PDB file of C-alpha atoms in Angstrom:
ATOM      1  CA  MET H   1      43.733 -37.146 142.770  1.00 51.00           C
ATOM      2  CA  SER H   2      46.423 -37.078 145.425  1.00 52.00           C
ATOM      3  CA  SER H   3      46.933 -40.003 147.784  1.00 52.00           C
ATOM      4  CA  SER H   4      45.910 -37.692 150.640  1.00 58.00           C
ATOM      5  CA  SER H   5      42.423 -38.057 149.155  1.00 81.00           C
ATOM      6  CA  TYR H   6      42.608 -41.754 150.018  1.00 88.00           C
ATOM      7  CA  GLU H   7      42.776 -41.131 153.763  1.00 92.00           C
ATOM      8  CA  PHE H   8      39.277 -42.623 154.091  1.00 95.00           C
ATOM      9  CA  LEU H   9      40.834 -45.994 153.176  1.00 95.00           C
ATOM     10  CA  GLU H  10      43.363 -46.089 156.028  1.00 94.00           C
ATOM     11  CA  PRO H  11      41.174 -47.811 158.667  1.00 94.00           C
ATOM     12  CA  PHE H  12      40.585 -50.654 156.203  1.00 96.00           C
ATOM     13  CA  LEU H  13      44.146 -51.276 155.032  1.00 94.00           C
ATOM     14  CA  PRO H  14      47.132 -53.081 156.522  1.00 92.00           C
ATOM     15  CA  PRO H  15      49.785 -50.841 158.067  1.00 82.00           C
ATOM     16  CA  SER H  16      52.356 -49.463 155.662  1.00 68.00           C
ATOM     17  CA  LEU H  17      55.105 -52.016 155.093  1.00 52.00           C
ATOM     18  CA  ALA H  18      57.670 -49.416 156.011  1.00 42.00           C
ATOM     19  CA  SER H  19      56.025 -48.638 159.356  1.00 43.00           C
ATOM     20  CA  SER H  20      56.132 -52.066 160.944  1.00 43.00           C
ATOM     21  CA  SER H  21      58.298 -55.144 160.735  1.00 41.00           C
ATOM     22  CA  SER H  22      55.716 -57.314 162.516  1.00 41.00           C
ATOM     23  CA  PRO H  23      52.337 -58.523 161.228  1.00 41.00           C
ATOM     24  CA  PRO H  24      49.465 -56.146 161.950  1.00 41.00           C
ATOM     25  CA  SER H  25      47.154 -57.026 164.814  1.00 41.00           C
ATOM     26  CA  SER H  26      44.338 -57.694 162.341  1.00 44.00           C
ATOM     27  CA  CYS H  27      46.283 -60.731 161.133  1.00 47.00           C
ATOM     28  CA  THR H  28      45.638 -62.560 164.388  1.00 40.00           C
ATOM     29  CA  ASN H  29      42.338 -64.356 164.821  1.00 43.00           C
ATOM     30  CA  ALA H  30      40.641 -65.785 167.891  1.00 35.00           C
ATOM     31  CA  THR H  31      42.902 -68.831 167.980  1.00 44.00           C
ATOM     32  CA  ALA H  32      46.046 -66.664 167.996  1.00 49.00           C
ATOM     33  CA  GLU H  33      46.977 -68.025 164.574  1.00 72.00           C
ATOM     34  CA  THR H  34      48.756 -65.440 162.467  1.00 90.00           C
ATOM     35  CA  LEU H  35      47.189 -65.043 159.030  1.00 95.00           C
ATOM     36  CA  PRO H  36      47.547 -62.237 156.485  1.00 97.00           C
ATOM     37  CA  HIS H  37      45.396 -59.145 156.531  1.00 97.00           C
ATOM     38  CA  VAL H  38      42.793 -59.857 153.822  1.00 97.00           C
ATOM     39  CA  THR H  39      41.288 -57.002 151.832  1.00 97.00           C
ATOM     40  CA  LEU H  40      38.483 -58.247 149.589  1.00 98.00           C
ATOM     41  CA  THR H  41      37.932 -55.778 146.764  1.00 97.00           C
ATOM     42  CA  TYR H  42      35.920 -55.769 143.564  1.00 97.00           C
ATOM     43  CA  ALA H  43      33.820 -53.578 141.262  1.00 97.00           C
ATOM     44  CA  SER H  44      30.063 -54.097 141.230  1.00 97.00           C
ATOM     45  CA  SER H  45      27.023 -52.771 139.403  1.00 97.00           C
ATOM     46  CA  LEU H  46      24.052 -51.315 141.270  1.00 97.00           C
ATOM     47  CA  ASP H  47      22.374 -54.730 141.091  1.00 96.00           C
ATOM     48  CA  SER H  48      25.432 -56.379 142.711  1.00 96.00           C
ATOM     49  CA  CYS H  49      26.759 -57.912 139.500  1.00 96.00           C
ATOM     50  CA  LEU H  50      30.378 -58.361 138.447  1.00 96.00           C
ATOM     51  CA  SER H  51      30.061 -59.088 134.724  1.00 95.00           C
ATOM     52  CA  LEU H  52      27.443 -59.604 132.030  1.00 94.00           C
ATOM     53  CA  SER H  53      28.145 -63.331 131.744  1.00 92.00           C
ATOM     54  CA  PRO H  54      30.687 -65.911 132.974  1.00 90.00           C
ATOM     55  CA  GLY H  55      34.095 -65.405 131.410  1.00 83.00           C
ATOM     56  CA  LYS H  56      33.106 -62.072 129.836  1.00 85.00           C
ATOM     57  CA  PRO H  57      35.116 -59.144 131.238  1.00 85.00           C
ATOM     58  CA  THR H  58      32.829 -56.147 131.820  1.00 91.00           C
ATOM     59  CA  LYS H  59      34.180 -52.650 132.387  1.00 93.00           C
ATOM     60  CA  LEU H  60      32.624 -51.116 135.488  1.00 95.00           C
ATOM     61  CA  SER H  61      35.128 -48.853 137.252  1.00 93.00           C
ATOM     62  CA  GLY H  62      35.724 -45.291 136.115  1.00 94.00           C
ATOM     63  CA  PRO H  63      39.246 -43.891 135.641  1.00 92.00           C
ATOM     64  CA  GLU H  64      39.433 -42.485 139.171  1.00 93.00           C
ATOM     65  CA  SER H  65      38.451 -45.823 140.681  1.00 94.00           C
ATOM     66  CA  LYS H  66      41.011 -47.580 138.515  1.00 92.00           C
ATOM     67  CA  ILE H  67      43.756 -45.429 140.016  1.00 92.00           C
ATOM     68  CA  LEU H  68      42.429 -46.198 143.495  1.00 94.00           C
ATOM     69  CA  THR H  69      42.658 -49.929 142.731  1.00 93.00           C
ATOM     70  CA  HIS H  70      46.360 -49.567 141.952  1.00 91.00           C
ATOM     71  CA  TYR H  71      46.861 -47.524 145.109  1.00 92.00           C
ATOM     72  CA  LEU H  72      45.294 -50.426 147.015  1.00 94.00           C
ATOM     73  CA  ARG H  73      47.681 -52.816 145.282  1.00 93.00           C
ATOM     74  CA  SER H  74      50.596 -50.644 146.382  1.00 91.00           C
ATOM     75  CA  ARG H  75      49.579 -51.222 150.003  1.00 92.00           C
ATOM     76  CA  HIS H  76      49.575 -55.031 149.927  1.00 95.00           C
ATOM     77  CA  ASP H  77      52.211 -57.759 149.737  1.00 96.00           C
ATOM     78  CA  ALA H  78      50.210 -59.872 147.305  1.00 97.00           C
ATOM     79  CA  ILE H  79      47.236 -59.818 144.903  1.00 97.00           C
ATOM     80  CA  LEU H  80      45.160 -62.992 144.620  1.00 98.00           C
ATOM     81  CA  VAL H  81      42.681 -63.989 141.914  1.00 97.00           C
ATOM     82  CA  GLY H  82      40.945 -67.243 141.144  1.00 95.00           C
ATOM     83  CA  VAL H  83      41.814 -69.310 138.111  1.00 95.00           C
ATOM     84  CA  GLY H  84      38.599 -68.231 136.369  1.00 92.00           C
ATOM     85  CA  THR H  85      39.749 -64.615 136.443  1.00 94.00           C
ATOM     86  CA  ALA H  86      43.242 -65.582 135.267  1.00 94.00           C
ATOM     87  CA  VAL H  87      41.740 -67.421 132.291  1.00 93.00           C
ATOM     88  CA  ALA H  88      39.060 -64.871 131.371  1.00 91.00           C
ATOM     89  CA  ASP H  89      40.924 -61.590 131.952  1.00 92.00           C
ATOM     90  CA  ASP H  90      44.588 -62.504 131.374  1.00 93.00           C
ATOM     91  CA  PRO H  91      45.499 -59.900 134.044  1.00 92.00           C
ATOM     92  CA  GLY H  92      48.896 -58.321 134.642  1.00 93.00           C
ATOM     93  CA  LEU H  93      48.399 -58.190 138.432  1.00 93.00           C
ATOM     94  CA  ASN H  94      50.974 -55.464 138.991  1.00 92.00           C
ATOM     95  CA  CYS H  95      51.014 -51.940 140.411  1.00 90.00           C
ATOM     96  CA  ARG H  96      50.639 -49.296 137.681  1.00 83.00           C
ATOM     97  CA  LEU H  97      50.002 -46.371 139.979  1.00 79.00           C
ATOM     98  CA  HIS H  98      52.826 -44.251 138.577  1.00 70.00           C
ATOM     99  CA  GLU H  99      51.740 -44.909 134.983  1.00 65.00           C
ATOM    100  CA  LEU H 100      48.069 -44.136 135.625  1.00 60.00           C
ATOM    101  CA  VAL H 101      48.767 -40.982 137.612  1.00 57.00           C
ATOM    102  CA  GLY H 102      51.003 -39.856 134.753  1.00 54.00           C
ATOM    103  CA  GLN H 103      48.057 -40.007 132.334  1.00 54.00           C
ATOM    104  CA  GLY H 104      46.934 -36.472 132.991  1.00 42.00           C
ATOM    105  CA  GLN H 105      46.530 -36.628 136.780  1.00 48.00           C
ATOM    106  CA  SER H 106      48.148 -33.996 139.026  1.00 43.00           C
ATOM    107  CA  GLN H 107      51.009 -35.398 141.099  1.00 40.00           C
ATOM    108  CA  SER H 108      51.535 -34.077 144.651  1.00 40.00           C
ATOM    109  CA  GLN H 109      54.270 -34.927 147.110  1.00 40.00           C
ATOM    110  CA  SER H 110      51.933 -37.209 149.072  1.00 40.00           C
ATOM    111  CA  GLN H 111      51.086 -39.014 145.843  1.00 40.00           C
ATOM    112  CA  SER H 112      54.766 -39.559 145.186  1.00 42.00           C
ATOM    113  CA  GLN H 113      55.041 -41.121 148.627  1.00 43.00           C
ATOM    114  CA  SER H 114      52.232 -43.537 147.821  1.00 43.00           C
ATOM    115  CA  GLN H 115      53.934 -44.435 144.551  1.00 42.00           C
ATOM    116  CA  SER H 116      57.162 -45.160 146.392  1.00 43.00           C
ATOM    117  CA  GLN H 117      55.295 -47.848 148.302  1.00 42.00           C
ATOM    118  CA  CYS H 118      55.160 -49.699 144.980  1.00 41.00           C
ATOM    119  CA  GLN H 119      58.945 -49.797 145.111  1.00 38.00           C
ATOM    120  CA  GLY H 120      59.518 -51.855 148.254  1.00 37.00           C
ATOM    121  CA  LYS H 121      57.243 -54.843 148.353  1.00 37.00           C
ATOM    122  CA  LEU H 122      57.741 -58.244 149.920  1.00 37.00           C
ATOM    123  CA  VAL H 123      60.819 -59.278 147.948  1.00 34.00           C
ATOM    124  CA  GLY H 124      61.888 -55.806 146.872  1.00 33.00           C
ATOM    125  CA  ALA H 125      60.974 -56.202 143.203  1.00 37.00           C
ATOM    126  CA  GLY H 126      58.689 -53.140 143.126  1.00 55.00           C
ATOM    127  CA  HIS H 127      55.261 -54.777 142.885  1.00 87.00           C
ATOM    128  CA  PRO H 128      52.917 -56.952 144.938  1.00 94.00           C
ATOM    129  CA  ARG H 129      53.224 -60.671 144.319  1.00 97.00           C
ATOM    130  CA  PRO H 130      50.596 -62.063 141.922  1.00 97.00           C
ATOM    131  CA  VAL H 131      48.893 -65.186 143.273  1.00 98.00           C
ATOM    132  CA  VAL H 132      46.607 -67.412 141.183  1.00 97.00           C
ATOM    133  CA  LEU H 133      44.399 -69.865 143.052  1.00 96.00           C
ATOM    134  CA  ASP H 134      44.314 -72.891 140.748  1.00 95.00           C
ATOM    135  CA  PRO H 135      43.689 -76.060 142.799  1.00 92.00           C
ATOM    136  CA  ARG H 136      43.153 -78.299 139.751  1.00 92.00           C
ATOM    137  CA  SER H 137      45.927 -76.807 137.596  1.00 93.00           C
ATOM    138  CA  ARG H 138      43.517 -75.488 134.955  1.00 93.00           C
ATOM    139  CA  TRP H 139      45.416 -72.318 134.052  1.00 95.00           C
ATOM    140  CA  GLN H 140      47.140 -72.804 130.694  1.00 95.00           C
ATOM    141  CA  VAL H 141      49.836 -70.280 131.477  1.00 96.00           C
ATOM    142  CA  HIS H 142      52.392 -69.603 128.726  1.00 96.00           C
ATOM    143  CA  ARG H 143      55.143 -67.104 127.906  1.00 96.00           C
ATOM    144  CA  GLN H 144      52.658 -64.685 126.320  1.00 96.00           C
ATOM    145  CA  SER H 145      50.353 -64.627 129.344  1.00 97.00           C
ATOM    146  CA  ARG H 146      50.199 -61.017 130.457  1.00 96.00           C
ATOM    147  CA  VAL H 147      51.435 -61.626 134.009  1.00 96.00           C
ATOM    148  CA  ILE H 148      54.424 -63.548 132.624  1.00 97.00           C
ATOM    149  CA  ARG H 149      55.284 -60.886 130.053  1.00 96.00           C
ATOM    150  CA  THR H 150      54.890 -58.201 132.706  1.00 95.00           C
ATOM    151  CA  ALA H 151      57.371 -60.008 134.963  1.00 95.00           C
ATOM    152  CA  HIS H 152      59.942 -60.464 132.175  1.00 95.00           C
ATOM    153  CA  GLU H 153      59.637 -56.767 131.294  1.00 94.00           C
ATOM    154  CA  GLY H 154      60.453 -55.834 134.903  1.00 92.00           C
ATOM    155  CA  ALA H 155      57.008 -54.281 135.391  1.00 92.00           C
ATOM    156  CA  GLY H 156      55.790 -56.898 137.882  1.00 93.00           C
ATOM    157  CA  GLN H 157      56.667 -60.105 139.686  1.00 95.00           C
ATOM    158  CA  GLY H 158      56.317 -63.691 138.574  1.00 96.00           C
ATOM    159  CA  PRO H 159      53.160 -65.396 139.846  1.00 97.00           C
ATOM    160  CA  TRP H 160      52.760 -67.870 142.627  1.00 98.00           C
ATOM    161  CA  VAL H 161      50.305 -70.558 141.528  1.00 97.00           C
ATOM    162  CA  LEU H 162      48.473 -72.392 144.309  1.00 97.00           C
ATOM    163  CA  CYS H 163      47.656 -75.971 143.262  1.00 94.00           C
ATOM    164  CA  SER H 164      46.512 -79.037 145.139  1.00 91.00           C
ATOM    165  CA  SER H 165      49.163 -81.551 146.065  1.00 86.00           C
ATOM    166  CA  ALA H 166      47.489 -84.029 143.700  1.00 86.00           C
ATOM    167  CA  ALA H 167      47.152 -81.746 140.654  1.00 89.00           C
ATOM    168  CA  GLU H 168      49.505 -82.471 137.782  1.00 90.00           C
ATOM    169  CA  MET H 169      51.514 -79.488 136.572  1.00 91.00           C
ATOM    170  CA  PRO H 170      53.124 -80.075 133.142  1.00 93.00           C
ATOM    171  CA  GLU H 171      56.833 -79.318 133.215  1.00 95.00           C
ATOM    172  CA  GLU H 172      56.565 -76.741 130.419  1.00 95.00           C
ATOM    173  CA  ARG H 173      54.021 -74.732 132.426  1.00 96.00           C
ATOM    174  CA  ARG H 174      56.076 -75.001 135.600  1.00 96.00           C
ATOM    175  CA  ALA H 175      59.120 -73.800 133.670  1.00 97.00           C
ATOM    176  CA  VAL H 176      57.230 -70.760 132.346  1.00 97.00           C
ATOM    177  CA  ILE H 177      56.201 -69.836 135.890  1.00 97.00           C
ATOM    178  CA  GLU H 178      59.626 -70.365 137.439  1.00 97.00           C
ATOM    179  CA  GLN H 179      61.515 -68.588 134.646  1.00 97.00           C
ATOM    180  CA  SER H 180      59.421 -65.496 135.358  1.00 97.00           C
ATOM    181  CA  GLY H 181      60.458 -65.600 139.006  1.00 96.00           C
ATOM    182  CA  GLY H 182      57.290 -67.318 140.161  1.00 97.00           C
ATOM    183  CA  ARG H 183      56.663 -70.586 141.981  1.00 96.00           C
ATOM    184  CA  VAL H 184      54.151 -73.404 142.240  1.00 96.00           C
ATOM    185  CA  LEU H 185      52.934 -73.796 145.830  1.00 96.00           C
ATOM    186  CA  ARG H 186      51.021 -76.864 146.945  1.00 94.00           C
ATOM    187  CA  LEU H 187      47.796 -76.727 148.964  1.00 92.00           C
ATOM    188  CA  PRO H 188      46.370 -79.282 151.373  1.00 86.00           C
ATOM    189  CA  MET H 189      42.947 -80.293 150.062  1.00 77.00           C
ATOM    190  CA  GLU H 190      39.739 -81.106 151.885  1.00 71.00           C
ATOM    191  CA  GLY H 191      37.736 -83.979 150.425  1.00 64.00           C
ATOM    192  CA  GLY H 192      40.092 -84.334 147.481  1.00 61.00           C
ATOM    193  CA  ASP H 193      39.345 -81.226 145.409  1.00 65.00           C
ATOM    194  CA  THR H 194      38.453 -78.370 147.784  1.00 74.00           C
ATOM    195  CA  ALA H 195      40.951 -76.045 149.438  1.00 83.00           C
ATOM    196  CA  ARG H 196      39.975 -74.363 152.707  1.00 92.00           C
ATOM    197  CA  TRP H 197      40.550 -70.628 152.791  1.00 95.00           C
ATOM    198  CA  ARG H 198      42.281 -70.866 156.144  1.00 95.00           C
ATOM    199  CA  ASP H 199      44.808 -73.248 154.561  1.00 94.00           C
ATOM    200  CA  ILE H 200      45.250 -70.957 151.556  1.00 96.00           C
ATOM    201  CA  LEU H 201      46.019 -68.005 153.824  1.00 97.00           C
ATOM    202  CA  ARG H 202      48.315 -70.139 155.967  1.00 96.00           C
ATOM    203  CA  VAL H 203      50.358 -71.102 152.891  1.00 96.00           C
ATOM    204  CA  LEU H 204      50.754 -67.412 152.035  1.00 97.00           C
ATOM    205  CA  ALA H 205      51.685 -66.552 155.630  1.00 97.00           C
ATOM    206  CA  ASP H 206      54.347 -69.264 155.550  1.00 96.00           C
ATOM    207  CA  GLN H 207      55.867 -67.457 152.546  1.00 96.00           C
ATOM    208  CA  GLY H 208      56.072 -64.188 154.501  1.00 95.00           C
ATOM    209  CA  VAL H 209      52.904 -62.552 153.146  1.00 96.00           C
ATOM    210  CA  ALA H 210      51.427 -60.234 155.783  1.00 96.00           C
ATOM    211  CA  SER H 211      48.698 -58.739 153.584  1.00 96.00           C
ATOM    212  CA  VAL H 212      46.810 -59.904 150.511  1.00 97.00           C
ATOM    213  CA  MET H 213      44.375 -58.057 148.275  1.00 97.00           C
ATOM    214  CA  ILE H 214      41.822 -60.492 146.854  1.00 98.00           C
ATOM    215  CA  GLU H 215      40.233 -59.246 143.633  1.00 95.00           C
ATOM    216  CA  GLY H 216      37.932 -62.068 142.513  1.00 89.00           C
ATOM    217  CA  GLY H 217      36.331 -63.561 140.604  1.00 92.00           C
ATOM    218  CA  ALA H 218      32.786 -64.407 141.603  1.00 95.00           C
ATOM    219  CA  THR H 219      33.505 -67.868 143.031  1.00 94.00           C
ATOM    220  CA  VAL H 220      36.298 -66.519 145.216  1.00 96.00           C
ATOM    221  CA  ILE H 221      34.239 -63.522 146.401  1.00 97.00           C
ATOM    222  CA  ASN H 222      31.155 -65.592 147.228  1.00 96.00           C
ATOM    223  CA  GLU H 223      33.215 -68.207 149.072  1.00 95.00           C
ATOM    224  CA  LEU H 224      34.976 -65.588 151.180  1.00 96.00           C
ATOM    225  CA  LEU H 225      31.729 -63.812 152.071  1.00 95.00           C
ATOM    226  CA  GLY H 226      30.106 -67.100 153.064  1.00 93.00           C
ATOM    227  CA  PRO H 227      29.430 -67.992 156.709  1.00 90.00           C
ATOM    228  CA  ASP H 228      32.466 -70.277 156.980  1.00 90.00           C
ATOM    229  CA  ASN H 229      34.994 -67.731 155.719  1.00 94.00           C
ATOM    230  CA  ALA H 230      33.762 -64.173 156.320  1.00 93.00           C
ATOM    231  CA  ARG H 231      35.660 -63.933 159.621  1.00 93.00           C
ATOM    232  CA  LEU H 232      38.908 -64.450 157.697  1.00 96.00           C
ATOM    233  CA  VAL H 233      38.305 -61.215 155.749  1.00 96.00           C
ATOM    234  CA  SER H 234      39.701 -58.139 157.463  1.00 96.00           C
ATOM    235  CA  SER H 235      38.066 -55.508 155.269  1.00 97.00           C
ATOM    236  CA  VAL H 236      35.977 -55.073 152.139  1.00 97.00           C
ATOM    237  CA  VAL H 237      36.398 -52.319 149.527  1.00 98.00           C
ATOM    238  CA  VAL H 238      33.774 -52.271 146.776  1.00 98.00           C
ATOM    239  CA  THR H 239      33.603 -49.911 143.810  1.00 98.00           C
ATOM    240  CA  VAL H 240      29.913 -49.413 143.004  1.00 98.00           C
ATOM    241  CA  ALA H 241      29.401 -48.267 139.418  1.00 97.00           C
ATOM    242  CA  PRO H 242      26.243 -46.387 138.287  1.00 97.00           C
ATOM    243  CA  VAL H 243      24.963 -49.158 136.022  1.00 97.00           C
ATOM    244  CA  PHE H 244      22.544 -52.085 136.146  1.00 97.00           C
ATOM    245  CA  LEU H 245      23.760 -55.233 134.360  1.00 97.00           C
ATOM    246  CA  GLY H 246      20.471 -57.104 134.558  1.00 96.00           C
ATOM    247  CA  GLN H 247      19.287 -60.689 134.836  1.00 94.00           C
ATOM    248  CA  GLY H 248      21.672 -63.461 133.877  1.00 93.00           C
ATOM    249  CA  SER H 249      24.734 -61.505 134.952  1.00 95.00           C
ATOM    250  CA  VAL H 250      27.381 -62.872 137.310  1.00 96.00           C
ATOM    251  CA  SER H 251      26.457 -61.646 140.777  1.00 96.00           C
ATOM    252  CA  VAL H 252      27.789 -61.439 144.321  1.00 96.00           C
ATOM    253  CA  ARG H 253      25.564 -63.869 146.191  1.00 94.00           C
ATOM    254  CA  PRO H 254      27.190 -65.734 149.097  1.00 93.00           C
ATOM    255  CA  PRO H 255      25.675 -69.000 150.343  1.00 88.00           C
ATOM    256  CA  ARG H 256      22.585 -68.439 152.473  1.00 82.00           C
ATOM    257  CA  THR H 257      22.616 -69.177 156.174  1.00 79.00           C
ATOM    258  CA  VAL H 258      19.770 -69.708 158.656  1.00 78.00           C
ATOM    259  CA  ALA H 259      19.301 -68.910 162.304  1.00 72.00           C
ATOM    260  CA  ASP H 260      21.064 -71.350 164.626  1.00 66.00           C
ATOM    261  CA  ASP H 261      18.129 -72.708 166.608  1.00 62.00           C
ATOM    262  CA  ASP H 262      16.020 -75.841 166.996  1.00 60.00           C
ATOM    263  CA  ASP H 263      13.131 -74.593 164.888  1.00 60.00           C
ATOM    264  CA  ASP H 264      12.627 -76.720 161.797  1.00 60.00           C
ATOM    265  CA  ASP H 265      11.324 -73.606 160.051  1.00 65.00           C
ATOM    266  CA  ALA H 266      14.336 -71.459 160.914  1.00 72.00           C
ATOM    267  CA  SER H 267      14.405 -68.229 158.964  1.00 80.00           C
ATOM    268  CA  PRO H 268      17.331 -67.140 156.805  1.00 84.00           C
ATOM    269  CA  VAL H 269      19.587 -64.479 158.273  1.00 82.00           C
ATOM    270  CA  PRO H 270      22.163 -62.154 156.712  1.00 86.00           C
ATOM    271  CA  VAL H 271      25.443 -63.908 155.945  1.00 86.00           C
ATOM    272  CA  ALA H 272      27.626 -61.010 157.051  1.00 87.00           C
ATOM    273  CA  ARG H 273      27.308 -57.320 157.867  1.00 91.00           C
ATOM    274  CA  LEU H 274      30.015 -54.706 157.447  1.00 95.00           C
ATOM    275  CA  ARG H 275      31.052 -52.540 160.380  1.00 95.00           C
ATOM    276  CA  HIS H 276      32.548 -49.030 160.492  1.00 96.00           C
ATOM    277  CA  VAL H 277      31.148 -48.393 157.020  1.00 97.00           C
ATOM    278  CA  VAL H 278      32.354 -45.510 154.851  1.00 97.00           C
ATOM    279  CA  TRP H 279      30.813 -44.428 151.545  1.00 97.00           C
ATOM    280  CA  GLN H 280      33.105 -42.242 149.406  1.00 97.00           C
ATOM    281  CA  PRO H 281      32.121 -40.734 146.028  1.00 96.00           C
ATOM    282  CA  LEU H 282      34.898 -41.015 143.448  1.00 96.00           C
ATOM    283  CA  GLY H 283      34.213 -39.713 139.964  1.00 95.00           C
ATOM    284  CA  GLU H 284      30.934 -41.308 138.864  1.00 96.00           C
ATOM    285  CA  ASP H 285      31.458 -44.281 141.219  1.00 97.00           C
ATOM    286  CA  VAL H 286      31.007 -44.710 144.956  1.00 97.00           C
ATOM    287  CA  ILE H 287      33.562 -46.607 147.064  1.00 98.00           C
ATOM    288  CA  LEU H 288      32.123 -48.700 149.907  1.00 98.00           C
ATOM    289  CA  CYS H 289      34.522 -49.657 152.701  1.00 97.00           C
ATOM    290  CA  GLY H 290      33.830 -51.745 155.771  1.00 97.00           C
ATOM    291  CA  ARG H 291      35.359 -54.133 158.292  1.00 95.00           C
ATOM    292  CA  LEU H 292      34.485 -57.808 158.569  1.00 88.00           C
ATOM    293  CA  GLY H 293      37.104 -59.779 160.515  1.00 66.00           C
TER     294      GLY H 293
END
């Protein structure tokens, strides 16, 4: 599939890095604070589940959707996952668009242009910056962690690890991160062990990140879709796979909210609703796109 087939994504993505030297207008919220464009993206079953059980990676996306995911990565400065995903999946968090297209896919001129966007990211190393949200320093990163090996092989960048200012980071782990070209960034914490998403995005903005693709896992997705954070999300891109995972699976279920009135029996209301929705078939999957922030 050529990148021209991804035109339906354009209203939901940050401007091309090559087309603008200033942050996109979607980065600016009601208080005129500049934050990154946030694209929340994940693969889901028909019953809105992400995996069969906690910590168990479950294949959902088809091959066409997998290529689309790497195209999305090519359009962002950074990719963020929670520590649970880093531990369970051991992800590479790089852009493999060229490799995946080369596995039997036709390659048009427009596709080559989209691949070239993988070559000029934030610090010019050819890939979006991996970011691991790890407030309590739980991630036992080591030299054989996939994201570290990928960085040393020149196929990705070293990760930024976001930890609380109070979390202890053993020197050997810090050395592994820094030797790969990554960094440990400290987060202000609310109530001792909780980081606010506005603060997380502000830390990334301070490092020059104008756009971030947030890929999960469930805790991260449900927090961002909750009533306190949904307005920070610029757009949502969901791959819906033709499968039901069933009861007991890990699901997308943001915290419930109720109508803001004086009635003691206030009824629950939807947490968030997408706008400008597009449904796009892709292989056996369907891609759902919509705006939030």
